[in-house]
JSON list of C-alpha atoms in Angstrom, two decimals:
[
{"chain": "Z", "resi": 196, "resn": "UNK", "atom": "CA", "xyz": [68.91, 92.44, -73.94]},
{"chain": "Z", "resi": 197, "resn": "UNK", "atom": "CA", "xyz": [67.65, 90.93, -76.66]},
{"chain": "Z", "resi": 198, "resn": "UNK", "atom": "CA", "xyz": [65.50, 92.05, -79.50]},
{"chain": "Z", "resi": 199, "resn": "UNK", "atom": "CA", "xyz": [62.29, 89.66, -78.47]},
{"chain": "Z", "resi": 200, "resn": "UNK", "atom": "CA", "xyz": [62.93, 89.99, -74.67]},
{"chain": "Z", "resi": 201, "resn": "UNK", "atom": "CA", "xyz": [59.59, 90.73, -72.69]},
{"chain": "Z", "resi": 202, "resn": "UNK", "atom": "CA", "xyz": [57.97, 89.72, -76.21]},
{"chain": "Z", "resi": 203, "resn": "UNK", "atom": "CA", "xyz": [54.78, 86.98, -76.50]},
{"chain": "Z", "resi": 204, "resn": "UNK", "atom": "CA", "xyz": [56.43, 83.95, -78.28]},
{"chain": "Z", "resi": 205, "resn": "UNK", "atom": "CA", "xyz": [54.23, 81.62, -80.71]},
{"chain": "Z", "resi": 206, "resn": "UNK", "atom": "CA", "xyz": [53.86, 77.72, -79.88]},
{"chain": "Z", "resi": 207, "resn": "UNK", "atom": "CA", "xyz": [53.74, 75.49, -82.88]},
{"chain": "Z", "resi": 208, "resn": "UNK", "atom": "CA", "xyz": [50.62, 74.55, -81.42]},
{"chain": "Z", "resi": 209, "resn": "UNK", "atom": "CA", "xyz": [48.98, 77.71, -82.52]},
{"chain": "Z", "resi": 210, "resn": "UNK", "atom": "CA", "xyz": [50.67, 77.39, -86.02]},
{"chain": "Z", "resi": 211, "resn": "UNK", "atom": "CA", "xyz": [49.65, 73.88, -86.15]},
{"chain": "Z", "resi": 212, "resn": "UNK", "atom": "CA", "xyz": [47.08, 73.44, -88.75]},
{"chain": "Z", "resi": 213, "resn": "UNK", "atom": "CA", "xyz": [46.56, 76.72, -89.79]},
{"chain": "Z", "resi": 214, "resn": "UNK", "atom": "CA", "xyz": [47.43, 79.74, -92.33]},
{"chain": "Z", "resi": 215, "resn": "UNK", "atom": "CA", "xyz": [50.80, 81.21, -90.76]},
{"chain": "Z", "resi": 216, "resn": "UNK", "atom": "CA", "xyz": [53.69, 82.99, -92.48]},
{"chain": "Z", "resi": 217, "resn": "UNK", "atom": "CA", "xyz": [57.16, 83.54, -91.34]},
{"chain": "Z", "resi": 218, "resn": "UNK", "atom": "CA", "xyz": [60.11, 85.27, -92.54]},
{"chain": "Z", "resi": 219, "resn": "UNK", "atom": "CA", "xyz": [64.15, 84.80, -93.25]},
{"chain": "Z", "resi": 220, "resn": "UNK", "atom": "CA", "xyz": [66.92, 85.97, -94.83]},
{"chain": "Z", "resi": 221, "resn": "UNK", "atom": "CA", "xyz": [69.38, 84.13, -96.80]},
{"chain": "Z", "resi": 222, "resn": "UNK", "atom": "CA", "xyz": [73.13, 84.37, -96.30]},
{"chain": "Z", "resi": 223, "resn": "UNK", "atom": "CA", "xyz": [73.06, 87.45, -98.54]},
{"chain": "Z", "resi": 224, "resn": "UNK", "atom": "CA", "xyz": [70.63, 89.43, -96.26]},
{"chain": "Z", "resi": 225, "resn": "UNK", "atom": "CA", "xyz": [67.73, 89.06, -99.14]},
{"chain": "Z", "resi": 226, "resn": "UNK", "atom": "CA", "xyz": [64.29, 88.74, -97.40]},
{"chain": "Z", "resi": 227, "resn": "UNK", "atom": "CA", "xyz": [61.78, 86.14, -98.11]},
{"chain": "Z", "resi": 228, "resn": "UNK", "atom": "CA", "xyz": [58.35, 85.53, -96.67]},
{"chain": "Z", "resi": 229, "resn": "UNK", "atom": "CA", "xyz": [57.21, 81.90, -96.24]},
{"chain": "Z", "resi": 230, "resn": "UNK", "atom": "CA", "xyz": [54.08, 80.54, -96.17]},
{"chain": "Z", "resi": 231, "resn": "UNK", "atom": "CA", "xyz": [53.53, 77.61, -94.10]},
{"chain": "Z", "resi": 232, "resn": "UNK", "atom": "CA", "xyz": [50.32, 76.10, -94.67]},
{"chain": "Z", "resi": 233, "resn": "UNK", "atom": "CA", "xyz": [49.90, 74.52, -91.03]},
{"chain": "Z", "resi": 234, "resn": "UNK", "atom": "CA", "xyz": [53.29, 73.12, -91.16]},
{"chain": "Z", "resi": 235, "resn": "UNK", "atom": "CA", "xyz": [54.86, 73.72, -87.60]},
{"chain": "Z", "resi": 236, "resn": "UNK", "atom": "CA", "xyz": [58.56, 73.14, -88.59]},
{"chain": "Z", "resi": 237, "resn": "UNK", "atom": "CA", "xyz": [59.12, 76.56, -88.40]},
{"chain": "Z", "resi": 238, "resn": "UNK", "atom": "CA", "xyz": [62.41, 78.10, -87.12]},
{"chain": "Z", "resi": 239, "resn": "UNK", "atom": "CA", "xyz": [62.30, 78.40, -83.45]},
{"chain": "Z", "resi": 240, "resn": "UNK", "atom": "CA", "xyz": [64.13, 82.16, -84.07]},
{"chain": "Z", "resi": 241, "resn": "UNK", "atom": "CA", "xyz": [60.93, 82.87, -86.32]},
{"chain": "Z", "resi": 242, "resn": "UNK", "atom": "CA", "xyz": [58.37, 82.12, -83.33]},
{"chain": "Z", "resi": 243, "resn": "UNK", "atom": "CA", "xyz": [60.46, 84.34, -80.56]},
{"chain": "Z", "resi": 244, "resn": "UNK", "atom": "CA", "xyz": [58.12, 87.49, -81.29]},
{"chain": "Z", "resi": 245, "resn": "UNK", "atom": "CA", "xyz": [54.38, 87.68, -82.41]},
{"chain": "Z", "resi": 246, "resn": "UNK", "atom": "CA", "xyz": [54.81, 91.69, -82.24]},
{"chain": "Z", "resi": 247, "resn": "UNK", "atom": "CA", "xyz": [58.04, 91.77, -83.98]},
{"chain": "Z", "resi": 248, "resn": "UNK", "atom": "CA", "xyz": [56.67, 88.89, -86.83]},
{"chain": "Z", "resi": 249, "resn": "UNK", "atom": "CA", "xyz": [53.49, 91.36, -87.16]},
{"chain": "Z", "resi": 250, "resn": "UNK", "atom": "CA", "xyz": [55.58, 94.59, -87.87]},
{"chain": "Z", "resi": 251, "resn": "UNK", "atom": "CA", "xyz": [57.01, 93.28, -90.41]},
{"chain": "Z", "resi": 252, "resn": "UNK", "atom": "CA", "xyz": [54.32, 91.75, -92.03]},
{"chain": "Z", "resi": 253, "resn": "UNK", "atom": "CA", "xyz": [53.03, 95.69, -91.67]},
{"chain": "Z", "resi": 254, "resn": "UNK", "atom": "CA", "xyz": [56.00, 97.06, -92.71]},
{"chain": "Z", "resi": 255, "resn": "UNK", "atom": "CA", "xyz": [56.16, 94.76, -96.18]},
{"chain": "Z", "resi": 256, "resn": "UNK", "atom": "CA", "xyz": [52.71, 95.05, -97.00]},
{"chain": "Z", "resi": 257, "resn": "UNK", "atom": "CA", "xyz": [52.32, 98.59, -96.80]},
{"chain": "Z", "resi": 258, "resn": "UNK", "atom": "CA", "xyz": [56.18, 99.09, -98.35]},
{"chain": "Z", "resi": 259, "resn": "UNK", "atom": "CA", "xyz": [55.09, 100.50, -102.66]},
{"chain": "Z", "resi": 260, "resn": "UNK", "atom": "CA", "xyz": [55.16, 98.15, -105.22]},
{"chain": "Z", "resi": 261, "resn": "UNK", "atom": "CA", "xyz": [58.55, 98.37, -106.82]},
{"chain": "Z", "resi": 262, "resn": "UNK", "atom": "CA", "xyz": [58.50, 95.86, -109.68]},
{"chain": "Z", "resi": 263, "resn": "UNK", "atom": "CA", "xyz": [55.57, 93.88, -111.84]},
{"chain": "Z", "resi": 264, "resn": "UNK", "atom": "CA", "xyz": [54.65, 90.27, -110.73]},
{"chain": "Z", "resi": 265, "resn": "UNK", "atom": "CA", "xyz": [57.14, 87.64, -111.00]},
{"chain": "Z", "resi": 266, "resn": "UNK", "atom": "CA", "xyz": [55.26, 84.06, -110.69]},
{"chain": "Z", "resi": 267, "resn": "UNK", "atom": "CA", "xyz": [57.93, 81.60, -112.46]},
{"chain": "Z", "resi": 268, "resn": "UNK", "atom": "CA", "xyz": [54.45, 79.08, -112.43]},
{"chain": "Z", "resi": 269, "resn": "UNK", "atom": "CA", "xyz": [51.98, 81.80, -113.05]},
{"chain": "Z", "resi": 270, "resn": "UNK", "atom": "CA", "xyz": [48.24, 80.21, -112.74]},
{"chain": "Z", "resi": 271, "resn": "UNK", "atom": "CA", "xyz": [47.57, 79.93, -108.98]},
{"chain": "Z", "resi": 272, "resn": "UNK", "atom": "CA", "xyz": [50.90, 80.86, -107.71]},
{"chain": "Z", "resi": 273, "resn": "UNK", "atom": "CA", "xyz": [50.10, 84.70, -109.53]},
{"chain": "Z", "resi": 274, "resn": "UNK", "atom": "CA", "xyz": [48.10, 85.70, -106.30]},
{"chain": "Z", "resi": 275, "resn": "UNK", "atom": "CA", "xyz": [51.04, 84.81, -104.12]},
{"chain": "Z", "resi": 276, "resn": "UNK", "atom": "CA", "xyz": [52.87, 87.93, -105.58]},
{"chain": "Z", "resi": 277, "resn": "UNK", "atom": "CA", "xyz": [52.25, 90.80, -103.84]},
{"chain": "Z", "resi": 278, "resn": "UNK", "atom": "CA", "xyz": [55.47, 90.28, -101.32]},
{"chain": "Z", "resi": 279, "resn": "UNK", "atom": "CA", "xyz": [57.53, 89.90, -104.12]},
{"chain": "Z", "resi": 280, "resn": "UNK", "atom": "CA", "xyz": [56.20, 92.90, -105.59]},
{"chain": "Z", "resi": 281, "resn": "UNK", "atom": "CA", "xyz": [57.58, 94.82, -102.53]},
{"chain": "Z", "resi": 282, "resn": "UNK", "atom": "CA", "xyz": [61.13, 92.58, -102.86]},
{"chain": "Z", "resi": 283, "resn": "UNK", "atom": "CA", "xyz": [60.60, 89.80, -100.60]},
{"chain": "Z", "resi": 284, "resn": "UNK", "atom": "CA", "xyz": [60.77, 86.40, -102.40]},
{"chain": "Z", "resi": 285, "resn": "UNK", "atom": "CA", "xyz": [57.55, 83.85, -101.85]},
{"chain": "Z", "resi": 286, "resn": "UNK", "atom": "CA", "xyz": [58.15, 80.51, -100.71]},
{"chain": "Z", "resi": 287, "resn": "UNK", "atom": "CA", "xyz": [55.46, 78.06, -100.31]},
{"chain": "Z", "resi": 288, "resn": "UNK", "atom": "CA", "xyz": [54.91, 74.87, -98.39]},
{"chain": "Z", "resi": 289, "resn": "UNK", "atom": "CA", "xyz": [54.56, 72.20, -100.55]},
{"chain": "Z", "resi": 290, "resn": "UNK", "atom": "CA", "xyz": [51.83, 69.81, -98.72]},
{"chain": "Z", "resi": 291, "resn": "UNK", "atom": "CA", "xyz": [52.86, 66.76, -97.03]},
{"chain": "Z", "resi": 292, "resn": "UNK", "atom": "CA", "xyz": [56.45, 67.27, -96.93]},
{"chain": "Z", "resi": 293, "resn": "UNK", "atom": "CA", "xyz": [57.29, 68.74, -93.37]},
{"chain": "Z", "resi": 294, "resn": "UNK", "atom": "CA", "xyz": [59.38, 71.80, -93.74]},
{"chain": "Z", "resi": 295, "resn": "UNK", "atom": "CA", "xyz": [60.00, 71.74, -97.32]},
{"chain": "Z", "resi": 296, "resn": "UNK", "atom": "CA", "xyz": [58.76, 75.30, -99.55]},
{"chain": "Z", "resi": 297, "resn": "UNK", "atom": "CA", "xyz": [58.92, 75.71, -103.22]},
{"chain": "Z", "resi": 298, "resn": "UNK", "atom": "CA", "xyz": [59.28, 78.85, -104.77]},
{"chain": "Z", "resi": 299, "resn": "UNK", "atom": "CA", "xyz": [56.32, 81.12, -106.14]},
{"chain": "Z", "resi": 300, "resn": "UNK", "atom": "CA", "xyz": [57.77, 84.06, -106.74]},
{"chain": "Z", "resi": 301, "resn": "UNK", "atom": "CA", "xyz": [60.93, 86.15, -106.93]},
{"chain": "Z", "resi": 302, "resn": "UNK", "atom": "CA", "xyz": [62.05, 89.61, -106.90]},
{"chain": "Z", "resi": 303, "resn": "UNK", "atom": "CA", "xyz": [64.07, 91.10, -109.54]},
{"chain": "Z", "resi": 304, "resn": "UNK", "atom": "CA", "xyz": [65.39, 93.51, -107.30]},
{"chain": "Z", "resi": 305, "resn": "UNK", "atom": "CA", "xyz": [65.49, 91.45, -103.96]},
{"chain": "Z", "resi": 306, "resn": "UNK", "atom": "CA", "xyz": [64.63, 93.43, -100.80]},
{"chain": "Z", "resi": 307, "resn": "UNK", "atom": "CA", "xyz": [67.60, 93.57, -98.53]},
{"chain": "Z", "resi": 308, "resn": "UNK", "atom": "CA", "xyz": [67.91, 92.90, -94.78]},
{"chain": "Z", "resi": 309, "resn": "UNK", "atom": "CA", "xyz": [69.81, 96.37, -94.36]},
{"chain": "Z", "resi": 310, "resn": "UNK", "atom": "CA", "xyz": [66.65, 97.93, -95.69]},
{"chain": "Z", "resi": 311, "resn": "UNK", "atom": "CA", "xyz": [64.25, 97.09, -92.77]},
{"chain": "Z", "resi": 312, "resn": "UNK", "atom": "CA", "xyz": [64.08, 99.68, -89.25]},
{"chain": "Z", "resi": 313, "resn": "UNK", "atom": "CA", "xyz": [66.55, 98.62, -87.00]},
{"chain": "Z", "resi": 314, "resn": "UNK", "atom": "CA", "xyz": [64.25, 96.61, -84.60]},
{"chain": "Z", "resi": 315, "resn": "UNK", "atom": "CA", "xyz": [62.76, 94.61, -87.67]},
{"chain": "Z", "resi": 316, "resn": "UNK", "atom": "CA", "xyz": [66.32, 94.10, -89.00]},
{"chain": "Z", "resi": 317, "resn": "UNK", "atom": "CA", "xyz": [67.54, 92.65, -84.94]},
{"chain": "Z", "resi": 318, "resn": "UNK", "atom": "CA", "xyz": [64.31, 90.48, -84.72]},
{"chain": "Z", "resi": 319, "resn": "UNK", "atom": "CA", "xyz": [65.09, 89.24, -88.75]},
{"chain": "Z", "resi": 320, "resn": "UNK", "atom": "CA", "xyz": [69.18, 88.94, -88.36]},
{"chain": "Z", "resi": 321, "resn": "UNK", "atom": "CA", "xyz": [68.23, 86.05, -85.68]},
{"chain": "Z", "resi": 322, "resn": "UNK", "atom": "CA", "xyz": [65.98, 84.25, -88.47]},
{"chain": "Z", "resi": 323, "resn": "UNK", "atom": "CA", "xyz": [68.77, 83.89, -91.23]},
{"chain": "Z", "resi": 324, "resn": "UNK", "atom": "CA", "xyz": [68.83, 80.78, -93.36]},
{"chain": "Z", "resi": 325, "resn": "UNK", "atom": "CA", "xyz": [72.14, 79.09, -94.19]},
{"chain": "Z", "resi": 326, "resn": "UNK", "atom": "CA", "xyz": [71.33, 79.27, -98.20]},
{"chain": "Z", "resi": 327, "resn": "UNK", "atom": "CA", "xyz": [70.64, 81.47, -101.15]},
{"chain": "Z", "resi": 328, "resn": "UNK", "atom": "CA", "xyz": [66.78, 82.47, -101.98]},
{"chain": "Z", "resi": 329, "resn": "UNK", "atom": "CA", "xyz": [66.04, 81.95, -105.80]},
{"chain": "Z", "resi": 330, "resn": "UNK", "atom": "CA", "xyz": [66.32, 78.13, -105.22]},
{"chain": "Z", "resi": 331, "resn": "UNK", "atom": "CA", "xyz": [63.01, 76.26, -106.70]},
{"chain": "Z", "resi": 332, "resn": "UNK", "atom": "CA", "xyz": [62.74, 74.15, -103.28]},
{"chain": "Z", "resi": 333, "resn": "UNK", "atom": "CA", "xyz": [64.36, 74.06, -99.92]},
{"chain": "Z", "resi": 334, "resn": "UNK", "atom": "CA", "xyz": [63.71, 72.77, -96.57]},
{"chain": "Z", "resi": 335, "resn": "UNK", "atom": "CA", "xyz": [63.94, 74.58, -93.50]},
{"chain": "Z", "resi": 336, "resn": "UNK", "atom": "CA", "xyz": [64.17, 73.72, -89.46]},
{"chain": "Z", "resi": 337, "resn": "UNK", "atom": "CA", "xyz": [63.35, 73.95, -86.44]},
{"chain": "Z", "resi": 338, "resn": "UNK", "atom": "CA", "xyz": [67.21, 74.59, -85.74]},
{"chain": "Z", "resi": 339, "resn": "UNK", "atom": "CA", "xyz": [67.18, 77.42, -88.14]},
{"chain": "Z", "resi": 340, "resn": "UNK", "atom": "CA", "xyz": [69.58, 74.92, -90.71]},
{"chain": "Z", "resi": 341, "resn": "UNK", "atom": "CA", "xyz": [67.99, 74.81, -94.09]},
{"chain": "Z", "resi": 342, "resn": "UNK", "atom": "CA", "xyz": [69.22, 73.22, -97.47]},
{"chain": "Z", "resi": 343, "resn": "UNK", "atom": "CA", "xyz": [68.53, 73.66, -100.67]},
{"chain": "Z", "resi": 344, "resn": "UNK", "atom": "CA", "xyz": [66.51, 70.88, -102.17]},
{"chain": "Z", "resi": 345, "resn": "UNK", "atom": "CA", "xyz": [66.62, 69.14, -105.93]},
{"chain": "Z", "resi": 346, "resn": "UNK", "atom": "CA", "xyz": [63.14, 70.46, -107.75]},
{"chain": "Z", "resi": 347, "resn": "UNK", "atom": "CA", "xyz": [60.72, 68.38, -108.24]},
{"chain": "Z", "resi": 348, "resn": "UNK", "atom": "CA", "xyz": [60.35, 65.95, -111.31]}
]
């Protein structure tokens, strides 16, 4: 059985358009919490579990703060921080470029996949990213491939 089984699955209709954020890990097990914007390329893996995909976002918000805000931009990015506070890195979508997330904030101590409650940690395991969080930009699929992308000029 698997961990979303008998779970309510989100269309990328109902993400279409509107504020929705989804989580990963990386190929080290560090967590990150993205924030899509409206953009519907969204891991499929991500989507399998509207209960799961709410417990965590439970579970990290109401986790203590463990470090001071890191916002590499600082301005508007600043109020993007409270994740990272709790160890998740911040990715956000950068507008108009389908799948692609820049960076807003990272961890100093990143929050670990072996961290979570076991049925957080299933649900995540199946939404890991084949690259490294820290990077300034990366894409991500629908496949659940990702790459790490050159920053911006």
């Amino acid at each position: 059985m698997s961990a979303t089984e008998g779970h309510t699955v989100i269309t990328r209709e109902e993400i279409t358009g509107v504020e929705f954020d989804w989580f990963a890990t990386d190929e080290r097990g560090q967590v990150a919490q993205f924030l899509a914007a409206g953009d519907p390329q969204v891991p499929a893996a991500a989507l399998a579990s509207e209960e799961l995909l709410e417990a965590l976002h439970v579970w990290i918000d109401t986790r203590p703060e463990t470090e001071e805000a890191n916002a590499p931009a600082g301005g508007f990015d600043e109020h993007l921080t409270p994740p990272q506070r709790r160890g998740a890195y911040v990715y956000d979508h950068v507008p108009g470029e389908a799948g692609v997330y820049r960076l807003v904030a990272a961890p100093r101590t990143p929050l670990q996949l072996t961290e979570l409650p076991e049925r957080l940690r299933a649900y995540l395991e199946t939404v890991r990213l084949p690259v490294t969080f820290g990077a300034a930009r990366l894409r991500a699929r629908e496949d659940g491939g990702a790459e790490v992308l050159r920053a911006a000029p």
